[in-house]
Coordinates of C-alpha atoms in Angstrom, one line a residue:
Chain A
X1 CA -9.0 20.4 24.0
X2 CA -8.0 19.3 20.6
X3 CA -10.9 17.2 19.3
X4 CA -11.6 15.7 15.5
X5 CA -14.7 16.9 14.3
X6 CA -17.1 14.9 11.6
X7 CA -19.5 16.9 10.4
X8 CA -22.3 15.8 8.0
X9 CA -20.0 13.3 6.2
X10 CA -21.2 11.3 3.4
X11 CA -20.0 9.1 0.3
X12 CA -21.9 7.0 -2.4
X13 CA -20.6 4.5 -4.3
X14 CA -22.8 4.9 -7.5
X15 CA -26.2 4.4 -5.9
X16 CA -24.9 2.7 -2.7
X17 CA -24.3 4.9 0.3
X18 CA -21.4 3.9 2.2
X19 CA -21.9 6.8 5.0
X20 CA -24.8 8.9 5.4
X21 CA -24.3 12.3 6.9
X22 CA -21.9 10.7 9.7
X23 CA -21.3 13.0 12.8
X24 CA -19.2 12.2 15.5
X25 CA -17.0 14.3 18.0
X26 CA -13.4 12.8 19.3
X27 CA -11.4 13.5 21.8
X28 CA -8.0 12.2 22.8
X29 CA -7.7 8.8 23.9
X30 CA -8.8 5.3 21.8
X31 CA -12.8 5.8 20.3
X32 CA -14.0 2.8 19.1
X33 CA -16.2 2.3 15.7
X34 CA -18.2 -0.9 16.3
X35 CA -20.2 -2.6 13.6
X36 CA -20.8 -5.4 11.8
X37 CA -19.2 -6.1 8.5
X38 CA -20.0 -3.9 5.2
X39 CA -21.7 -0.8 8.1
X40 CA -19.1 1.2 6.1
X41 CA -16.5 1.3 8.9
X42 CA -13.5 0.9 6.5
X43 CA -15.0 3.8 4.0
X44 CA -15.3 6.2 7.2
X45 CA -11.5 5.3 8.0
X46 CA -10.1 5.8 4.1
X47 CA -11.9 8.9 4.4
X48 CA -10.3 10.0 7.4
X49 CA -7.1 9.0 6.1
X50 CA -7.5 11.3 3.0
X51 CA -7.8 8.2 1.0
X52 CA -11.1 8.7 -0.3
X53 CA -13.2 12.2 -0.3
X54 CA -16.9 12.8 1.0
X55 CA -19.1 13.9 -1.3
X56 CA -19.9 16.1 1.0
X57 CA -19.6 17.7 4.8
X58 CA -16.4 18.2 6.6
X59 CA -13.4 16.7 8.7
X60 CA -11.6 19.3 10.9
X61 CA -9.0 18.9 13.4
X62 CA -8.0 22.4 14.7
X63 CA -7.1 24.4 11.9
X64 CA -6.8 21.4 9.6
X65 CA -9.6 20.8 7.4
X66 CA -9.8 17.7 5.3
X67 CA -10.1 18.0 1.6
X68 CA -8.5 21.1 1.4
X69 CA -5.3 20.9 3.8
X70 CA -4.9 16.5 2.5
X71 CA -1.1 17.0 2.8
X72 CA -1.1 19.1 6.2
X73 CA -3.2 16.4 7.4
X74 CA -1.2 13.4 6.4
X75 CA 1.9 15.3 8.3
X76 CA -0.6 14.6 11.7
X77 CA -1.9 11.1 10.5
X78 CA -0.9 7.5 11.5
X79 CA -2.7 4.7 9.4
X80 CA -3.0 1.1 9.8
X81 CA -5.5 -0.5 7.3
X82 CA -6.6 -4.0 7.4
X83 CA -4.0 -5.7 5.7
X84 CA -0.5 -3.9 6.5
X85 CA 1.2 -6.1 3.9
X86 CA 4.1 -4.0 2.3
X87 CA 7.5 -4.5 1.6
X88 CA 8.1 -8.0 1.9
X89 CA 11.9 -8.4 0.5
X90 CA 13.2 -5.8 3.2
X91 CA 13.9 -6.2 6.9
X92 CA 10.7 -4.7 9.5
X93 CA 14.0 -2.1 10.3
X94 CA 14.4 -1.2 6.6
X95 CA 10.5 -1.1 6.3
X96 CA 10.3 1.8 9.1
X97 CA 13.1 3.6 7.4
X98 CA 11.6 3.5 4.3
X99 CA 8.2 4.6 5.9
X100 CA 10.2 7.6 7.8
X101 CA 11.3 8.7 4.4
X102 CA 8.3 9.0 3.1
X103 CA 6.8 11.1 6.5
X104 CA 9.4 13.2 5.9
X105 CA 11.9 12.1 9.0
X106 CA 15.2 13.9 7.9
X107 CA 17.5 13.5 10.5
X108 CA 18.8 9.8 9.6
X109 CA 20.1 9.3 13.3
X110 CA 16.7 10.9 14.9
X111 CA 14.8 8.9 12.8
X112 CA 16.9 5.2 13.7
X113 CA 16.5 6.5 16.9
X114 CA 12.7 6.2 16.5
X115 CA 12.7 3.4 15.1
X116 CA 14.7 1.3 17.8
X117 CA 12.2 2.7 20.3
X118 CA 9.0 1.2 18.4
X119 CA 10.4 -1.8 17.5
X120 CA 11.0 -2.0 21.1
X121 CA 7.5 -0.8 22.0
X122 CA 6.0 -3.7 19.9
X123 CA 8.3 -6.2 20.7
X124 CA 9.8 -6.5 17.5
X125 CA 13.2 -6.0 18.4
X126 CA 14.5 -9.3 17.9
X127 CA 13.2 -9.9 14.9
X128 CA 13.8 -6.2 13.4
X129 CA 16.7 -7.7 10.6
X130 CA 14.4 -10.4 9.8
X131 CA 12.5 -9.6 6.1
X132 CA 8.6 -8.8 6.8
X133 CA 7.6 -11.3 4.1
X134 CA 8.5 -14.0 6.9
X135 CA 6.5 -12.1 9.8
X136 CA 3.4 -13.6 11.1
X137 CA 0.0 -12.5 11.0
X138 CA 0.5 -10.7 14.4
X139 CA 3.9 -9.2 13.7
X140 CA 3.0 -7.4 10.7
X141 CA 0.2 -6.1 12.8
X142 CA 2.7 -4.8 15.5
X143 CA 5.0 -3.4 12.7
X144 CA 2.1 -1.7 11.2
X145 CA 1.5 0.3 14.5
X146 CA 5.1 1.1 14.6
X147 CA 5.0 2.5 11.3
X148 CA 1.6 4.3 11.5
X149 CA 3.4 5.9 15.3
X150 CA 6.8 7.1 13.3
X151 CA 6.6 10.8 13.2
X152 CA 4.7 10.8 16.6
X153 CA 1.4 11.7 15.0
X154 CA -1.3 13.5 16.7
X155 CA -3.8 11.0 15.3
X156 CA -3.7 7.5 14.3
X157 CA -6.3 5.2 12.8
X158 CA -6.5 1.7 12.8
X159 CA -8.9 -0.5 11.0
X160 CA -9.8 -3.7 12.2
X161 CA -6.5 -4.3 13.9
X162 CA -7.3 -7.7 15.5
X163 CA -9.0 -10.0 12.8
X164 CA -7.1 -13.1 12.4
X165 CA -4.6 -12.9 15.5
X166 CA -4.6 -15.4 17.9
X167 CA -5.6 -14.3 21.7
X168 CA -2.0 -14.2 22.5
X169 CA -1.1 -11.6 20.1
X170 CA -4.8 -10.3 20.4
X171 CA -4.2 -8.9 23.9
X172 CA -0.1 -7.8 23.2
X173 CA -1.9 -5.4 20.1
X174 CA -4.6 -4.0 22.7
X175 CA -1.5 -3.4 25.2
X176 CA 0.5 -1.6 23.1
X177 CA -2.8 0.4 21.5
X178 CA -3.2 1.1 24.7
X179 CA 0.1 2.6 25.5
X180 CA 0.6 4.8 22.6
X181 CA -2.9 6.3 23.3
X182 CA -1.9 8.9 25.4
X183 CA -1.8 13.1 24.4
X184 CA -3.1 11.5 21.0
X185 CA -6.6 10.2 18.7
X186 CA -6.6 6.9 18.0
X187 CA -10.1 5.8 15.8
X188 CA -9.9 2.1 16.0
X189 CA -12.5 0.0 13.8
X190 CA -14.0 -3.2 14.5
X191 CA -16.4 -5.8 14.7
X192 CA -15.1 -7.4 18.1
X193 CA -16.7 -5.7 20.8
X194 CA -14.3 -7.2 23.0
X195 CA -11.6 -5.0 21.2
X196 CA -13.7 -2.4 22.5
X197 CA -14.9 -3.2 26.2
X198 CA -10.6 -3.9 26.0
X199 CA -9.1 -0.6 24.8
X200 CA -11.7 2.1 23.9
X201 CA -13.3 4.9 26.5
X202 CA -15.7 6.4 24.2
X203 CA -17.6 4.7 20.7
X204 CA -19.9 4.8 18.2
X205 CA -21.6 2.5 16.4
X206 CA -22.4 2.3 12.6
X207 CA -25.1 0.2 10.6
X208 CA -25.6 0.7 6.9
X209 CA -23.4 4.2 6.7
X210 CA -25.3 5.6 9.8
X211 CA -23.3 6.6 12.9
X212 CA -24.4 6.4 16.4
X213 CA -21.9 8.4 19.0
X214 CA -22.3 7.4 22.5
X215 CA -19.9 9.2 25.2
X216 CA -19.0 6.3 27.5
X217 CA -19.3 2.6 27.2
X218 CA -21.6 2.2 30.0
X219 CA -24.3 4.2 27.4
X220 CA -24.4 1.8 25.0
X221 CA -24.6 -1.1 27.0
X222 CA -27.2 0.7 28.6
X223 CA -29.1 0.7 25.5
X224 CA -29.9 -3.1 26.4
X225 CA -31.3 -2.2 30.1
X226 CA -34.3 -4.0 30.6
X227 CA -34.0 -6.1 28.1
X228 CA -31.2 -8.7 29.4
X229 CA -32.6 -11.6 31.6
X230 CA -30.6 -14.5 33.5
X231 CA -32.4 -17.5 33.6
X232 CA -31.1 -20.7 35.2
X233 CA -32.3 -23.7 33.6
X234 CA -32.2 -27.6 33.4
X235 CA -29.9 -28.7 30.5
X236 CA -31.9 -30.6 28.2
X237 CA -34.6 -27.6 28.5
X238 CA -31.5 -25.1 27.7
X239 CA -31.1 -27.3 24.4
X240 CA -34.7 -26.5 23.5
X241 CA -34.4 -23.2 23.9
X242 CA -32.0 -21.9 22.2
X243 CA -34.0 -21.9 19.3
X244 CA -37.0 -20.2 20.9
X245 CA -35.7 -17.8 22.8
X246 CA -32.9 -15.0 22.1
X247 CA -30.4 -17.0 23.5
X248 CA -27.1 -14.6 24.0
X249 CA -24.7 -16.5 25.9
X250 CA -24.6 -19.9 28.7
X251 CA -22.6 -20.9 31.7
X252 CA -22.8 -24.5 32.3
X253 CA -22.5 -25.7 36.0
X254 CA -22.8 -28.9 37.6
X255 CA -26.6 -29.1 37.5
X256 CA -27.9 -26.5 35.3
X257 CA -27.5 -23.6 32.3
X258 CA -27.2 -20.1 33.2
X259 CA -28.9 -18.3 29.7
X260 CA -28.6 -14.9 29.1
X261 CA -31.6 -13.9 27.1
X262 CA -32.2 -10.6 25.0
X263 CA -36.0 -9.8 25.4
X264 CA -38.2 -6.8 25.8
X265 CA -40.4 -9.1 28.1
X266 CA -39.5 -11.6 30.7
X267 CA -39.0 -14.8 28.9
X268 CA -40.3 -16.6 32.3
X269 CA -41.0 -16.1 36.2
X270 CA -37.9 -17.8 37.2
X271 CA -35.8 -15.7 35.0
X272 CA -34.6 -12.2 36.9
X273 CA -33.4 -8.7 34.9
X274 CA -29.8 -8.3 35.3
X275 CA -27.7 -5.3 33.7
X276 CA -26.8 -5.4 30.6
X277 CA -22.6 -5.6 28.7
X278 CA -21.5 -3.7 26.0
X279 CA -22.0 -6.9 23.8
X280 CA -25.8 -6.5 24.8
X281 CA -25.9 -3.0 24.2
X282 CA -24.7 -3.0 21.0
X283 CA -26.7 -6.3 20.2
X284 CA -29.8 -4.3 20.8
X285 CA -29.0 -1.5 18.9
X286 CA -27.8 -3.1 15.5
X287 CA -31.7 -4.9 15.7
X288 CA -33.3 -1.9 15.9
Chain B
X1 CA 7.2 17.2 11.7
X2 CA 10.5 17.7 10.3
X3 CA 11.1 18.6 6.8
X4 CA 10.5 17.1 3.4
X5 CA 13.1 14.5 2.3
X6 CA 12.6 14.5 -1.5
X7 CA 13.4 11.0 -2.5
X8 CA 13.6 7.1 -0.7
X9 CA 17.1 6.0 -0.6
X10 CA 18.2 4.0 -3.6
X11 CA 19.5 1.3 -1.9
X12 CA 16.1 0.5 -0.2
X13 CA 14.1 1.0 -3.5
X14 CA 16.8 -1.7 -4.9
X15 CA 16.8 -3.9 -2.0
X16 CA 12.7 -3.8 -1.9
X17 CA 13.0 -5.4 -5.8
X18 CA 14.4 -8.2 -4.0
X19 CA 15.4 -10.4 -6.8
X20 CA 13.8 -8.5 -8.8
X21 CA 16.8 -6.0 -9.5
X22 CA 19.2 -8.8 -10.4
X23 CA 16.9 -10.3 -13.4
X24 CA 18.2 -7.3 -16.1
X25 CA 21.4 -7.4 -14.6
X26 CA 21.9 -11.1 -15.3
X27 CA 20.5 -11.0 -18.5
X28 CA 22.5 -8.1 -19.6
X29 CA 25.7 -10.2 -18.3
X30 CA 24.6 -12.7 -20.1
X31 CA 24.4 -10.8 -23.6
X32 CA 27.1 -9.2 -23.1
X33 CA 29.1 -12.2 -22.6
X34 CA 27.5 -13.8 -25.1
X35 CA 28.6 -11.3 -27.6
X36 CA 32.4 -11.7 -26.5
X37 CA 32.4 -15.2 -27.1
X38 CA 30.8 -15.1 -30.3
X39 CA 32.0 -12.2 -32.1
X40 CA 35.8 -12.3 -31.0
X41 CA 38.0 -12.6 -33.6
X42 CA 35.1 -11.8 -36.5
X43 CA 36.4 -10.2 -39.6
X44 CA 33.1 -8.5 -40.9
X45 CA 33.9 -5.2 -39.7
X46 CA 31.3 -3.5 -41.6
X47 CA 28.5 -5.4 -40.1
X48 CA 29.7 -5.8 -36.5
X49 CA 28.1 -2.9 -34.8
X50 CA 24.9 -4.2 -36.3
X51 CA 25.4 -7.7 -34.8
X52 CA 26.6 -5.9 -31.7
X53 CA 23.5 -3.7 -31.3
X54 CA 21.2 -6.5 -31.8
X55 CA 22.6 -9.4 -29.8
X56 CA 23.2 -7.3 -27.0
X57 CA 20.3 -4.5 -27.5
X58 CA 17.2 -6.5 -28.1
X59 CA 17.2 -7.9 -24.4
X60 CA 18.4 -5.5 -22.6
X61 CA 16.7 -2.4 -23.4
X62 CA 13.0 -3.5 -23.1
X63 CA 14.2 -5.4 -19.5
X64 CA 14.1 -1.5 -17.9
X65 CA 10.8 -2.5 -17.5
X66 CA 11.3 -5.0 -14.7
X67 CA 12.8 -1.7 -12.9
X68 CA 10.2 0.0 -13.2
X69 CA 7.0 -2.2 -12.1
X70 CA 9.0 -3.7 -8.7
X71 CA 9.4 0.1 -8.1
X72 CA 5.8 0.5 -7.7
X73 CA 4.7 -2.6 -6.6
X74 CA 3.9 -1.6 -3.2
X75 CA 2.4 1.2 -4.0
X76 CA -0.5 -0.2 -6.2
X77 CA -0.6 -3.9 -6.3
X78 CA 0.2 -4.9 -2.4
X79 CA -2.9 -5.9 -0.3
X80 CA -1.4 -3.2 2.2
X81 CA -0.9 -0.6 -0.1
X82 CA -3.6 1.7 1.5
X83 CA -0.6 2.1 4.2
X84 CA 1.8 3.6 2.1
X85 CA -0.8 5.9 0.0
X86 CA -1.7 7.8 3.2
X87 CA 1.9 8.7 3.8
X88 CA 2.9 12.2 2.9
X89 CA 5.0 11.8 0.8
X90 CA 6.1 14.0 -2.4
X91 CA 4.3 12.1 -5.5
X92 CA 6.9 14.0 -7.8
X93 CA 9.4 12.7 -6.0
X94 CA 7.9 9.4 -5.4
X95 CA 6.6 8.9 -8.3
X96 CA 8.3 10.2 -11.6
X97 CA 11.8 11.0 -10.2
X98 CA 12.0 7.7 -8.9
X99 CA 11.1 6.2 -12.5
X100 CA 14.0 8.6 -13.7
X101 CA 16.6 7.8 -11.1
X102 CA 16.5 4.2 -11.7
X103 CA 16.3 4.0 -15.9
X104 CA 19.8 6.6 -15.4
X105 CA 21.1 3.8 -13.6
X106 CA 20.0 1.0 -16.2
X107 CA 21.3 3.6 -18.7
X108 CA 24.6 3.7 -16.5
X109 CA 25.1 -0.3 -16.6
X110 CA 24.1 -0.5 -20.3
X111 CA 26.5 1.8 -21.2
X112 CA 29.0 0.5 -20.0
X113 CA 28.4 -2.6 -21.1
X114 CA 28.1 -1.6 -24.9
X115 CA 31.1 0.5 -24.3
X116 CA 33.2 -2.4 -23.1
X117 CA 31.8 -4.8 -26.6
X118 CA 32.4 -1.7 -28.7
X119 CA 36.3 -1.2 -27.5
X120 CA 36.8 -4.9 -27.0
X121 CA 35.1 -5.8 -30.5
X122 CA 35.4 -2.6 -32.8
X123 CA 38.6 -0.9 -31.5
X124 CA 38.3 2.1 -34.1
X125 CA 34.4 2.7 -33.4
X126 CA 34.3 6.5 -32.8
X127 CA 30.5 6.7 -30.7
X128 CA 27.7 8.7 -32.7
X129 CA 25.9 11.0 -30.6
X130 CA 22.5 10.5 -31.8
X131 CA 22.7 6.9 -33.2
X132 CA 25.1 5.5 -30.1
X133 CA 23.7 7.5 -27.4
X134 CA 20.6 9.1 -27.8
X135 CA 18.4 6.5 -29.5
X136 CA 19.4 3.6 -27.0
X137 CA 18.8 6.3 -24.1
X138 CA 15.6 7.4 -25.6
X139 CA 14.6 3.5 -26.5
X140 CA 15.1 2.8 -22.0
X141 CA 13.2 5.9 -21.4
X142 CA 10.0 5.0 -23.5
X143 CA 10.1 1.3 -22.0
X144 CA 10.6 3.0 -18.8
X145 CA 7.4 5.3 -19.1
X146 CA 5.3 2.5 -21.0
X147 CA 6.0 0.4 -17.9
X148 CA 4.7 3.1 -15.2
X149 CA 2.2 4.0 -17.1
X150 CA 0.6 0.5 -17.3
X151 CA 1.5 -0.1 -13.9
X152 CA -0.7 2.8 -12.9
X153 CA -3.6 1.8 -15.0
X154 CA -4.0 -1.9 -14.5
X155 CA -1.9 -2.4 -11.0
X156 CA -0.9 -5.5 -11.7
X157 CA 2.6 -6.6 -12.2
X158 CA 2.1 -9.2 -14.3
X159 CA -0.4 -8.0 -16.6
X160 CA 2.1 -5.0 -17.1
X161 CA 4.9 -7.9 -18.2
X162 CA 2.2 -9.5 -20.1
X163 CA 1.2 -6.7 -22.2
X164 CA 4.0 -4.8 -22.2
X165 CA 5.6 -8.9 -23.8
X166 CA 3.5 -9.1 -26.2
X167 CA 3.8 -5.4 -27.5
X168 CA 7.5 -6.2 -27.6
X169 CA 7.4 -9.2 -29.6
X170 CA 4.5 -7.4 -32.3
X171 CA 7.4 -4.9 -32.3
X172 CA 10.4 -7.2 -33.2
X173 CA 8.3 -9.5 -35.7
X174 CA 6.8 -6.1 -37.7
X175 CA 9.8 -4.3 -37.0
X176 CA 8.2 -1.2 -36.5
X177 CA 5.5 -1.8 -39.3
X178 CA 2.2 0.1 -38.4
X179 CA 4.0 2.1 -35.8
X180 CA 5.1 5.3 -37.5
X181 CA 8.5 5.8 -36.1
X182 CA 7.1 4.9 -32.8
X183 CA 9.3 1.8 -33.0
X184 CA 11.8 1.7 -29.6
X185 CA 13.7 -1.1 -31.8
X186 CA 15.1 1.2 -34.1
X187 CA 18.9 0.8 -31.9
X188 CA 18.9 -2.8 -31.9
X189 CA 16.9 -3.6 -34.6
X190 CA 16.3 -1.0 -37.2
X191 CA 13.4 -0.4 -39.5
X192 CA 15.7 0.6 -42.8
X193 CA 12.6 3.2 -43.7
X194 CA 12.9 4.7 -40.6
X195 CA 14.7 7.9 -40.1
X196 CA 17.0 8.1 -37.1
X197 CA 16.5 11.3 -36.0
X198 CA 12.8 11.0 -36.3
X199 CA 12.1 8.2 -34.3
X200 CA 14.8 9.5 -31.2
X201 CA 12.0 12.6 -31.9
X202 CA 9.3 10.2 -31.6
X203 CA 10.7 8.1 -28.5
X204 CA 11.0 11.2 -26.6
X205 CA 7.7 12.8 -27.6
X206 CA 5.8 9.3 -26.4
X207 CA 8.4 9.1 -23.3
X208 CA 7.8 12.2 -22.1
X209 CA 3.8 12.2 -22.9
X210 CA 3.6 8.9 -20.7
X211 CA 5.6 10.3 -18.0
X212 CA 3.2 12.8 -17.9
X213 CA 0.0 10.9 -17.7
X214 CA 1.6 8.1 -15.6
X215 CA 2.8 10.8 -12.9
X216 CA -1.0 12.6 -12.8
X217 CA -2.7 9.2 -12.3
X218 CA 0.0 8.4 -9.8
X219 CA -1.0 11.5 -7.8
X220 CA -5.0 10.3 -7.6
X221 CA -5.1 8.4 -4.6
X222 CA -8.7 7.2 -4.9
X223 CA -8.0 5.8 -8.4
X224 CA -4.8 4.0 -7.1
X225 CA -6.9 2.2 -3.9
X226 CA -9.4 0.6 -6.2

């Protein structure tokens, strides 16, 4: 099976390293990179988008090998960065024109062609004649995917896609991430592990340039097992403590909390072990 | 994949100006024009072309530069620019053939213009190769670099019509003074000790020098995303 290999990758800026021998394996479907800001998740992703080159290891896909095929490479590769803010006096029509241009669509009526489908795949349709300067936060997002799926890429990478969209358009952008995932890659980058539990099958998670590849989900939330407790509580006693206890989340009901509490002990005899989410998981690992 | 197309349309790179585009235009109109109106029906002959050259020249020529940065805006200034650098595209034809293309067509509308003041103003003007066509041409194309070239160093649109401003204006108020021959005035406003044929020399050696530099910078990607 085709797969993207990361071997040994690393890149400094000056005496700050960004990634430190990363090494991760990816196969086709959505792999999620989970960590919290400044881990070095959007250097990883400019590096994989031939936007910025690792002082040293490799990137292969195939035959392809970063760094020295860059152009071959851009031919199989379908970007979305944080901000897709681009072309704001043209229509989001004209903007995937332009864009097919550029990836080298010839064929004017193949490539409208294209280009009515994706507007139709993220719902842009209706607005497609309308200038991209007037989209919202959420339909730039959507036209972003389009543009980073013209040329039917084998691999597309998207860097914290979600940030700032409402829940609406938070779940329409997993949907249609989720659609265009099959027969490809697609590295998506975040710190909402929700994003992840939503979309991703595999992950891995980075902290301070330092990768972490786990083949399922279920792994990394399992890296919190044991250390997850449920205890149900009186509500002024839930108010004291939250602050000395690792309090992750509550469910209020009519008479009492429900805590869940991150510790390697049992926090008390009335609270039980129960197992653990991703959220927990990942919680677990990013205090180690 | 299919194959390579060499260039983005024209009409998108115009329409992406937005406004942009029409700012040169209008102002070009608006010299022109103002030229008609004042100079009809003028009887000094001998100085005309000057007048002509300078009314309409000193404007227009240096304006190329508006082109020029909206061509590259979103390529180095926009927030979402990392999108469009990761494209694979051809930077030749992105990059310096673009910058070409669109000073021919400033060259086209200029020319026509000054064409139009020369007939309707000085009917017996015969047009001087070097002085008439190649200087003005030259004068575009040496904006026309100076303005990529800043806009690949700073990446800011406005600091490129900042600098490249005040350059202009130490230009015009020296006229040329300090610049030897490198003086893009010379058509509109010439420096008496300057020789022609030197400074078209001059303008294309500098032209062709920033092209140069401009295009290689406009090929490093890393340098462009910071």
């Amino acid at each position: 099976m085709d797969r993207l290999v990361i071997d040994h990758v690393s890149k400094h800026f000056g005496k700050t390293a960004a990634l430190q021998s990363v090494s991760l394996q990816i196969g086709h479907g959505l792999f999620g990179l989970l960590g919290p800001n400044g881990a070095g998740k959007t250097t990883f992703m400019r590096v994989l988008a031939t936007l910025l080159a690792p002082d040293s290891g490799s990137i292969r896909y195939n035959d392809i090998q970063w760094g020295k095929q860059s152009e071959r490479v851009r031919d199989i590769l379908g970007y979305l960065p944080q901000n897709f803010n681009v072309f704001k006096n043209i229509s989001g029509y004209e903007c995937l024109d332009y864009i097919g241009v550029l990836k080298g669509l010839r064929d004017k009526k193949q490539r409208r062609a294209q280009i009515e489908t994706l507007l139709e795949r993220v719902n842009l349709t209706a607005e497609a004649h309308k200038k991209t300067g007037h989209y919202s936060g959420g339909m730039k997002r959507r036209l972003g995917i389009a543009q980073a799926l013209l040329g039917n890429p084998e691999i597309i990478i998207v860097d914290e896609p979600t940030a700032g969209l409402d829940p609406e358009e938070r779940i329409r952008f997993r949907n249609v991430l989720r659609e265009v995932a099959t027969g490809r890659i697609i590295v998506l980058s975040t710190h909402i592990v929700e994003d992840i539990e939503a979309t991703c099958s595999s992950v891995a998670v980075i902290k301070k340039g330092i990768a972490t590849q786990f083949d399922s989900l279920s792994k990394l939330a399992q890296e919190a097992a044991g250390h997850v407790w449920l205890w149900k509580v009186r509500p002024e006693q839930a108010i004291d403590l939250q602050s000395k206890v690792n309090v992750i989340s509550s469910t209020t009901t009519e008479d009492h909390v429900e805590l869940r509490v991150l510790a390697k002990e049992s926090p008390s005899r009335e609270a039980i072990p129960v197992s653990p989410t991703l959220e927990e998981g990942y919680l677990i690992w990013n205090q180690r | 994949m299919e194959s390579k197309v060499k260039m983005p349309s024209l009409r998108l790179d115009i329409r992406n100006m937005g406004g942009l585009f029409y700012l040169p235009f209008i102002m070009m109109m608006i010299a022109a024009a103002y030229v008609t109106i004042h100079y009809s029906g003028y009887s000094d002959n001998q100085n005309m072309l000057k007048y002509i050259r300078h009314d309409f020249g000193v404007l227009s020529i240096p304006l190329v530069i508006v082109w020029i940065i909206g061509l590259f805006q979103d390529f180095v200034e926009t927030k979402g620019k990392e999108a469009i650098l990761a494209l694979p595209y051809s930077s030749t034809y992105s990059g310096i053939m673009r910058v070409l293309r669109m000073s021919l067509l400033y060259v086209v509308i200029f020319f026509i213009l000054y064409v139009f003041l020369v007939i309707r103003l000085l009917p017996g003007h015969q047009l001087i190769l070097l002085s008439d066509i190649c200087l003005p041409i030259l004068s575009v194309l040496y904006f026309a670099a100076l303005s990529f070239l800043f806009m690949m160093i700073v990446k800011n649109s406005i600091v490129c019509y900042i600098i490249i401003g005040v350059y202009s204006i130490f230009l015009y108020m020296t006229r040329g003074a300090f610049t030897f021959g490198l003086y893009p005035f010379q058509w509109s406003f010439p420096q008496p000790n300057f020789d022609e044929l030197r400074c078209t020399v001059i303008l294309l050696i500098a032209s062709v020098i920033g092209l140069y530099i401009s295009q290689k910078i406009f090929q490093n990607k890393e340098f462009l995303l910071k």
